[in-house]
Short mmCIF file of C-alpha atoms in Angstrom, two decimals:
data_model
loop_
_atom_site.label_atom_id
_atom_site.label_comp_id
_atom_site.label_asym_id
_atom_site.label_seq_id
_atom_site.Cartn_x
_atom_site.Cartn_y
_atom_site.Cartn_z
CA UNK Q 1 110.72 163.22 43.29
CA UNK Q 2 108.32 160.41 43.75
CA UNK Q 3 106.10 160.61 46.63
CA UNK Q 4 107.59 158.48 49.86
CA UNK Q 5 106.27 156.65 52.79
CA UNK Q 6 106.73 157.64 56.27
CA UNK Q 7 106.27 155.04 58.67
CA UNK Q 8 106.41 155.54 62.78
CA UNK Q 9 105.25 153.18 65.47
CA UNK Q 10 104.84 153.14 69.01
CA UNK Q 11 106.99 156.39 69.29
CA UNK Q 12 106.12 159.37 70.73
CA UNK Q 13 106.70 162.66 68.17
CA UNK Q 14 108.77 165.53 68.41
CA UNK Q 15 107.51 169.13 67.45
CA UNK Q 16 110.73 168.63 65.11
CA UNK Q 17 109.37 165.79 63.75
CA UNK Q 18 105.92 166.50 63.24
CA UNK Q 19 107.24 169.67 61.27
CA UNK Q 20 108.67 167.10 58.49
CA UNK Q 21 105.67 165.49 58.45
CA UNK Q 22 103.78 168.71 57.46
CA UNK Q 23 106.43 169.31 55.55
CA UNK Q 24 105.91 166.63 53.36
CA UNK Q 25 102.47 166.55 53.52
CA UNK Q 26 102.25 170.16 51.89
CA UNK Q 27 104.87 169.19 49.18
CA UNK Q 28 103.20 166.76 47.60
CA UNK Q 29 105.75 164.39 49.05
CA UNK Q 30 104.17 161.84 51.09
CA UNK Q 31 101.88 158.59 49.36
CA UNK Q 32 101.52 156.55 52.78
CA UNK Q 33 101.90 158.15 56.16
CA UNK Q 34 101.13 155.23 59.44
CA UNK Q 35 101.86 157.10 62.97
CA UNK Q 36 100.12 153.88 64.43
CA UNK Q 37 100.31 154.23 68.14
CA UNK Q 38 102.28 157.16 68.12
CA UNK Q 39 102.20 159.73 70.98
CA UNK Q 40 101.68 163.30 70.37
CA UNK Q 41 100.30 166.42 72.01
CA UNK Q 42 97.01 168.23 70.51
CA UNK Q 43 98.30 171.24 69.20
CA UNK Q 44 100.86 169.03 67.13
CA UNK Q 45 97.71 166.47 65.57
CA UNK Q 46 96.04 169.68 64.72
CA UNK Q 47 99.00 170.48 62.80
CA UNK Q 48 99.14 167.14 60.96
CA UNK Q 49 95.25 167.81 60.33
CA UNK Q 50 95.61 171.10 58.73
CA UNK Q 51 98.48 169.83 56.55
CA UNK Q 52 96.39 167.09 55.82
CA UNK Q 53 93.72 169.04 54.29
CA UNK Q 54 95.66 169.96 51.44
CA UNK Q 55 97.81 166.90 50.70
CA UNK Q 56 96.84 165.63 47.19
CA UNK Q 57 99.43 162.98 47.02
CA UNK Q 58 98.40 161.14 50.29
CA UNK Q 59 96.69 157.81 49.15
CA UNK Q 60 96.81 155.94 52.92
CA UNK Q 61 96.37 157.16 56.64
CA UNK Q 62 97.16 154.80 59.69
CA UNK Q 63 96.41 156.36 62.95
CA UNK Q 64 95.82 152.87 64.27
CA UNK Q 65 96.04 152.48 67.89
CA UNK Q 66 94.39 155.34 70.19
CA UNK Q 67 95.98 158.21 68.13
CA UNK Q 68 92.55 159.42 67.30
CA UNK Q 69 92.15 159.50 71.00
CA UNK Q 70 89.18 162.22 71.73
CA UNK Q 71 86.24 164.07 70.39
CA UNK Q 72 88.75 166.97 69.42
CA UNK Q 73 90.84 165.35 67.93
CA UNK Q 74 87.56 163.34 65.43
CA UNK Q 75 86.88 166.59 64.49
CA UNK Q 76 90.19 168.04 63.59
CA UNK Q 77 90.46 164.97 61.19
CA UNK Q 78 86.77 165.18 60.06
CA UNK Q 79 87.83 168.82 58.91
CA UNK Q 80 90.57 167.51 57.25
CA UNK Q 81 88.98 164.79 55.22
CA UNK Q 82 86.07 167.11 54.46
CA UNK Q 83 88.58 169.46 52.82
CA UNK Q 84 90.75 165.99 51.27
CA UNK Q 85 90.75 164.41 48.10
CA UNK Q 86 93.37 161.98 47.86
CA UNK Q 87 92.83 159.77 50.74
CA UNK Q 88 91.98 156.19 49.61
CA UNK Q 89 92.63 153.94 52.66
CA UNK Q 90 92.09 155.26 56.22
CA UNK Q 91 92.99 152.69 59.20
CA UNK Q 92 91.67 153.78 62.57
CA UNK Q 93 91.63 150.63 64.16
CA UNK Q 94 92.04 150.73 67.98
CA UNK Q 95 90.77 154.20 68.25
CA UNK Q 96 88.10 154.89 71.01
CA UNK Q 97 85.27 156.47 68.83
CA UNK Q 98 82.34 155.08 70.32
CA UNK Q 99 79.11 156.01 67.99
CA UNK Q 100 79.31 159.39 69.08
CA UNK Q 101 82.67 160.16 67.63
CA UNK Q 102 81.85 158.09 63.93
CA UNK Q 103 78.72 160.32 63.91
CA UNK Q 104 80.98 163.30 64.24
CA UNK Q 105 83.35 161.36 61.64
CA UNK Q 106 81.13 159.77 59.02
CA UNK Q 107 79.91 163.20 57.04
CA UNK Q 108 83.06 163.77 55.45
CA UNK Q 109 83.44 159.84 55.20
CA UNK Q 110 80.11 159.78 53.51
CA UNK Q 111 81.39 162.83 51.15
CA UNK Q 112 85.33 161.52 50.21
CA UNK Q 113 85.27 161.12 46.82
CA UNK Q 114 88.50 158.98 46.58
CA UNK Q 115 87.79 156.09 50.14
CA UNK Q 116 87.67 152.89 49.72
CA UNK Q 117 88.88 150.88 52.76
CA UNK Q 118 88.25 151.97 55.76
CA UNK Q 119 89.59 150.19 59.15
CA UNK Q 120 87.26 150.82 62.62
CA UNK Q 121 88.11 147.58 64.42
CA UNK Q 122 87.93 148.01 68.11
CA UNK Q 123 86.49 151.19 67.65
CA UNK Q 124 83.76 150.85 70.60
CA UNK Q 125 80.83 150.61 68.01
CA UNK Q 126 77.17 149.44 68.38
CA UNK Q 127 74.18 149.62 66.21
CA UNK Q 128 74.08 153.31 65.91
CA UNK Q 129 77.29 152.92 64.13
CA UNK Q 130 76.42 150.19 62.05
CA UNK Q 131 73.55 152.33 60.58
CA UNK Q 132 75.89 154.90 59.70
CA UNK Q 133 78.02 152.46 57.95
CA UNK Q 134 75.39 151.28 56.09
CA UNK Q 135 75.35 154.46 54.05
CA UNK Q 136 79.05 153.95 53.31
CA UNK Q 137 77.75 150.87 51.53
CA UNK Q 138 75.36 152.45 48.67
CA UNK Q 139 73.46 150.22 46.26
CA UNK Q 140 73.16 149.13 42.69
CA UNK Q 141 73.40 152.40 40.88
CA UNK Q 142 74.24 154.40 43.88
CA UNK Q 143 77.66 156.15 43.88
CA UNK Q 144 80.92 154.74 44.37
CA UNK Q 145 81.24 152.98 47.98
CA UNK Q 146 83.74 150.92 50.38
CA UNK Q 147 85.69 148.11 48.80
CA UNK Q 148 87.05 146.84 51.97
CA UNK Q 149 86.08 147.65 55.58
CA UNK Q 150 87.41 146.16 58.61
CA UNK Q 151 84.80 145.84 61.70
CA UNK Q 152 86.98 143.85 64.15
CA UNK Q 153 86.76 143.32 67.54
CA UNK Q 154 83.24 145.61 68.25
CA UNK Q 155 81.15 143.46 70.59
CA UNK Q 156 78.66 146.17 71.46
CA UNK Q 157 76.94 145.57 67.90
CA UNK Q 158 73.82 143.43 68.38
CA UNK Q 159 72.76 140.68 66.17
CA UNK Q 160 70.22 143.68 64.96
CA UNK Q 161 72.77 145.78 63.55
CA UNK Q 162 74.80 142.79 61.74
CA UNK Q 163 71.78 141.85 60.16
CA UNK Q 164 71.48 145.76 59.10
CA UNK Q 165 74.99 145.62 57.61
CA UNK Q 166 74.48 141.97 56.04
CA UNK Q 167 71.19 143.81 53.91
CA UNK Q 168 73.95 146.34 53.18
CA UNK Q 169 76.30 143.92 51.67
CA UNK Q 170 73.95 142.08 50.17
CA UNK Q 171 72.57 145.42 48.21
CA UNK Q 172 76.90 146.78 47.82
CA UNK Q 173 77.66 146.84 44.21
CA UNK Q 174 81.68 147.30 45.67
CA UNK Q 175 82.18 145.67 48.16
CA UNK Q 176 85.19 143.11 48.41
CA UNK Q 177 86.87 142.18 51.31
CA UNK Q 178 84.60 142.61 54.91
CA UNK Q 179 86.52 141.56 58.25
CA UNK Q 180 84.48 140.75 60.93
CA UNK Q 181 86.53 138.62 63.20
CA UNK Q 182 86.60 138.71 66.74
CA UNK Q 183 83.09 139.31 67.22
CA UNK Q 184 80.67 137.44 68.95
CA UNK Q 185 78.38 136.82 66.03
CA UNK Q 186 77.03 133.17 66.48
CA UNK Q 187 74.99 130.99 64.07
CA UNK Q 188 72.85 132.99 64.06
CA UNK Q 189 74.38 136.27 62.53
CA UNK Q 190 76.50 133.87 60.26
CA UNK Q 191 73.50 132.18 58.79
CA UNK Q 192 72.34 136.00 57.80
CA UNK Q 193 75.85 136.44 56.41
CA UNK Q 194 75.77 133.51 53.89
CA UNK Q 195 72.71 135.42 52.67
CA UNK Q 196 74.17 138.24 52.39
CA UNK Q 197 77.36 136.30 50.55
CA UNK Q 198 75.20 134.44 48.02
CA UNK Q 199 73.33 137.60 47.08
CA UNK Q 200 76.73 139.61 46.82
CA UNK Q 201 78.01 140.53 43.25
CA UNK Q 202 81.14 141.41 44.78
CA UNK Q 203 82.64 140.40 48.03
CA UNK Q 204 85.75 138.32 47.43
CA UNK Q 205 86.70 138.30 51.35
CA UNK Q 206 84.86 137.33 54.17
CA UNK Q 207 86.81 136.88 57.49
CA UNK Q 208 84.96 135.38 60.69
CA UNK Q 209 87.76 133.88 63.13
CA UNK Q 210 86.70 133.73 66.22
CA UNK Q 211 83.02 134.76 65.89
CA UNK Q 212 81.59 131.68 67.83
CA UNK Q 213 80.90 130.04 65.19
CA UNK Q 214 79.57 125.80 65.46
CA UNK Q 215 79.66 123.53 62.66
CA UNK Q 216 75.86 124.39 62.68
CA UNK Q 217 76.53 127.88 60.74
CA UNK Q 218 79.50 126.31 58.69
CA UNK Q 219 77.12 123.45 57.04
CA UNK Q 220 74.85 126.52 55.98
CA UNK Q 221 77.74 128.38 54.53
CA UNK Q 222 78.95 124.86 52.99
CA UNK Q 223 75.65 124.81 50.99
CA UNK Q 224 75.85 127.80 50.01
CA UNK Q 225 79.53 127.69 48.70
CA UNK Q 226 78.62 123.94 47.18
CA UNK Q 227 75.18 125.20 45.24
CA UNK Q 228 75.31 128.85 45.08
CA UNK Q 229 77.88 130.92 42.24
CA UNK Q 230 79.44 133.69 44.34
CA UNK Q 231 82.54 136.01 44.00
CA UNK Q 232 83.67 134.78 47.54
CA UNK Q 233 87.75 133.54 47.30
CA UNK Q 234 88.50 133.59 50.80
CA UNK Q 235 86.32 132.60 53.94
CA UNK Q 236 88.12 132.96 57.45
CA UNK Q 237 86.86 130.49 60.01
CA UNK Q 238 89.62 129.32 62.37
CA UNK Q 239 89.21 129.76 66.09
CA UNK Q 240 85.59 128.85 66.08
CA UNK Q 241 84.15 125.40 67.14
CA UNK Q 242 83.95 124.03 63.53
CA UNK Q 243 85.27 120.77 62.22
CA UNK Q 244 88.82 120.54 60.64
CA UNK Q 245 86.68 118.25 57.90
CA UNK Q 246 84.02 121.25 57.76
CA UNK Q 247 86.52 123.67 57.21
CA UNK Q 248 88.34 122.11 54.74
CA UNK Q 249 85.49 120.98 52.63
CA UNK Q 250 84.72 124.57 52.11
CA UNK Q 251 88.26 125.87 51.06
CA UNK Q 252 88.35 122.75 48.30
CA UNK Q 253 84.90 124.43 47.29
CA UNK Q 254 86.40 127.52 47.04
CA UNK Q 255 89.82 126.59 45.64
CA UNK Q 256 88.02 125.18 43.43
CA UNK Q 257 85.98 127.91 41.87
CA UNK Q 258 88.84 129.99 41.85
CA UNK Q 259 90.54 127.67 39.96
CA UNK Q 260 87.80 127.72 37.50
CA UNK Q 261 87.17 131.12 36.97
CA UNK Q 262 91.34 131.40 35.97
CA UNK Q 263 90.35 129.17 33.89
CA UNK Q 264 87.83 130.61 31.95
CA UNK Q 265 89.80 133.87 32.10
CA UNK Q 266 92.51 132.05 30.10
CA UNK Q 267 90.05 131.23 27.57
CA UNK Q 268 88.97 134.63 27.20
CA UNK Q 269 92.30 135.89 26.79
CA UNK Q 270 93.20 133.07 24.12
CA UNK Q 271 90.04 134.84 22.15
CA UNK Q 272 90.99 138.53 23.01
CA UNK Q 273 94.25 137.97 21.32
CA UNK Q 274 92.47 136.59 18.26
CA UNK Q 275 90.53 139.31 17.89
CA UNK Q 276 93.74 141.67 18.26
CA UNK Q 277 95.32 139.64 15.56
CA UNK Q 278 92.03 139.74 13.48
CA UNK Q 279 92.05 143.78 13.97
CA UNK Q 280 88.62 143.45 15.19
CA UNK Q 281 89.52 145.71 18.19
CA UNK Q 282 90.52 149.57 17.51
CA UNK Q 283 93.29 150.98 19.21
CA UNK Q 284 90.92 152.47 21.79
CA UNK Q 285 89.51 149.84 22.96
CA UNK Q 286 93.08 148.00 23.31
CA UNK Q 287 94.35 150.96 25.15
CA UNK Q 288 91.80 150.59 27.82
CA UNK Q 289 93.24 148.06 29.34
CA UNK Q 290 94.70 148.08 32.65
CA UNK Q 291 98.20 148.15 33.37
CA UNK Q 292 99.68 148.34 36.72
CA UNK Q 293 103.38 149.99 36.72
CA UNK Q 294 105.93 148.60 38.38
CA UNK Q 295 108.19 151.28 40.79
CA UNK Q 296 111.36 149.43 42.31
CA UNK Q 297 111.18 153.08 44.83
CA UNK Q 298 107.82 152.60 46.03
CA UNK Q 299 107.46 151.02 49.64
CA UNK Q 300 103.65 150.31 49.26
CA UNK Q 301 101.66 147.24 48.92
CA UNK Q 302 99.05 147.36 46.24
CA UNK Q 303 95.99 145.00 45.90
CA UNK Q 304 94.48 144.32 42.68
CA UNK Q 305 91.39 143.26 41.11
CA UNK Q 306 90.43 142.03 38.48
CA UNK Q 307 88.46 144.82 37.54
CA UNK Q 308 91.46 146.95 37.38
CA UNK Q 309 90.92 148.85 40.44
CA UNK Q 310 93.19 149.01 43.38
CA UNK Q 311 93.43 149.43 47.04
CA UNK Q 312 96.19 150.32 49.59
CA UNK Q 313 96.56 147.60 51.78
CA UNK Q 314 97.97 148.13 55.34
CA UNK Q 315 101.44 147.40 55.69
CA UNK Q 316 102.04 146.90 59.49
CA UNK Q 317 98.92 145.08 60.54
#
């Protein structure tokens, strides 16, 4: 049997249902499990913890919305993810952690072999947080990091700790999609971003709505869309005191790259296929391309890159 999603929210558990969900979890049987904003007593989340230790088929954890609700209860799942293998996207957005609890968190989130989004919007963070972060972010040559993290709605990070995490990104040879929206960042912050987005190999994603932006900070990241290359696709900037004509200017930018760059991927296809036809590829090399599977019974959303890599994107935010 293929591995199955189980979806809950807003309910509060049953012992008889948390069983299942154990259940499952030891069987192998479970690929996404979201209990976001779910109600359930301790003793029944350290049951869920201790099954998930040894689930090897779980691939994406939602405990958005003030499950994770105390220091116990960070490090029942910090046990569990220390002990973990599989998980690849963890959403704890809404969660009161507070720097305290992602210091009790981040070792085994530093250790995970397999994470690559993380969610800790509205988490309670400040800069103490943002340092730890930063070592979720490795650089060039460094091993394997964050693809995508979300950093919503924490205004108790100064402008000295978004600076921190821009040199991060700037350095990340992974990361692609960073969500900072709903943060009071300013011009300020955002002209550190663009930096941080012209110097970046890799981020395809960049989300600031409602960061207090002024037309001041969107003419910086103009120029640097109009007369910098980047890997940047998508750049978020409604809600913020810019110009529709601003805004606008820099999506055509972008759209416009994009549109390029599928371009030039044609082209190199066209050639690839010569060279197939030519037979001046061996069988090896044509057998490591990627190929993503198509399962009519899977309820998950998968994002793809063009690298070949994937991540589990949320499916109820």
């Amino acid at each position: 049997m293929l591995p199955s999603s189980i979806q809950i929210s807003g309910e509060p558990l049953s012992s008889a249902e948390v069983r299942d969900i154990c259940r499952g979890l030891r069987d192998n049987a479970v690929r996404l499990l979201s209990l976001r904003g779910c109600r359930l007593c301790d003793r029944d989340f350290a049951r869920i913890c201790r099954a998930l230790a040894g689930a090897s088929s779980l691939a994406q954890l939602n405990l958005n919305l003030g499950v994770v609700s105390s220091p116990g209860r960070v490090k029942q799942l910090a046990e569990a993810l220390r002990v973990n293998r599989s998980v690849q996207s963890l959403f704890l957005h809404g969660s009161p952690l507070t720097d305290a609890g992602l210091a009790l968190l981040n070792p085994a989130l530093a250790l995970h072999p397999a994470l690559v989004a993380l969610d800790l919007g509205d988490c309670m963070l400040g800069d103490e947080a943002i340092n730890l972060i930063c070592g979720l972010l490795p650089p060039d040559g460094a091993k394997s990091g964050l693809k995508e993290l979300t950093l919503s709605a924490n205004p108790g990070i100064t402008p000295k700790g978004w600076s921190r995490l821009a040199i991060a990104v700037a350095h990340s040879s992974q990361v692609r999609v960073l969500n900072l929206d709903y943060n009071p960042l300013g011009d300020h912050v955002a002209g550190m971003l663009a930096v941080a987005v012209a110097s970046s190999r890799t981020l395809e994603v960049l989300d600031l709505e409602g960061t207090g932006l002024t037309n001041q900070s969107a003419q910086t990241l103009l120029d640097m869309v109009e007369n910098y290359p980047t890997a940047l696709r998508s750049l978020v900037l409604t809600e913020n005191s810019i110009s529709p004509e601003l805004q606008q200017q820099i999506c055509d930018l972008l759209s416009e790259g994009e549109e390029e760059e599928e371009a030039a991927a044609g082209g190199d296809s066209g050639r690839l296929q010569e060279r197939e036809r030519d037979g001046e590829l061996s069988a090896r090399q044509r057998g490591g391309s990627w190929i993503c599977p198509s399962d009519p019974g899977s309820q998950m959303v998968l994002m793809t890159s063009g690298l070949g890599e994937s991540l589990l994107a949320e499916t109820e935010m």
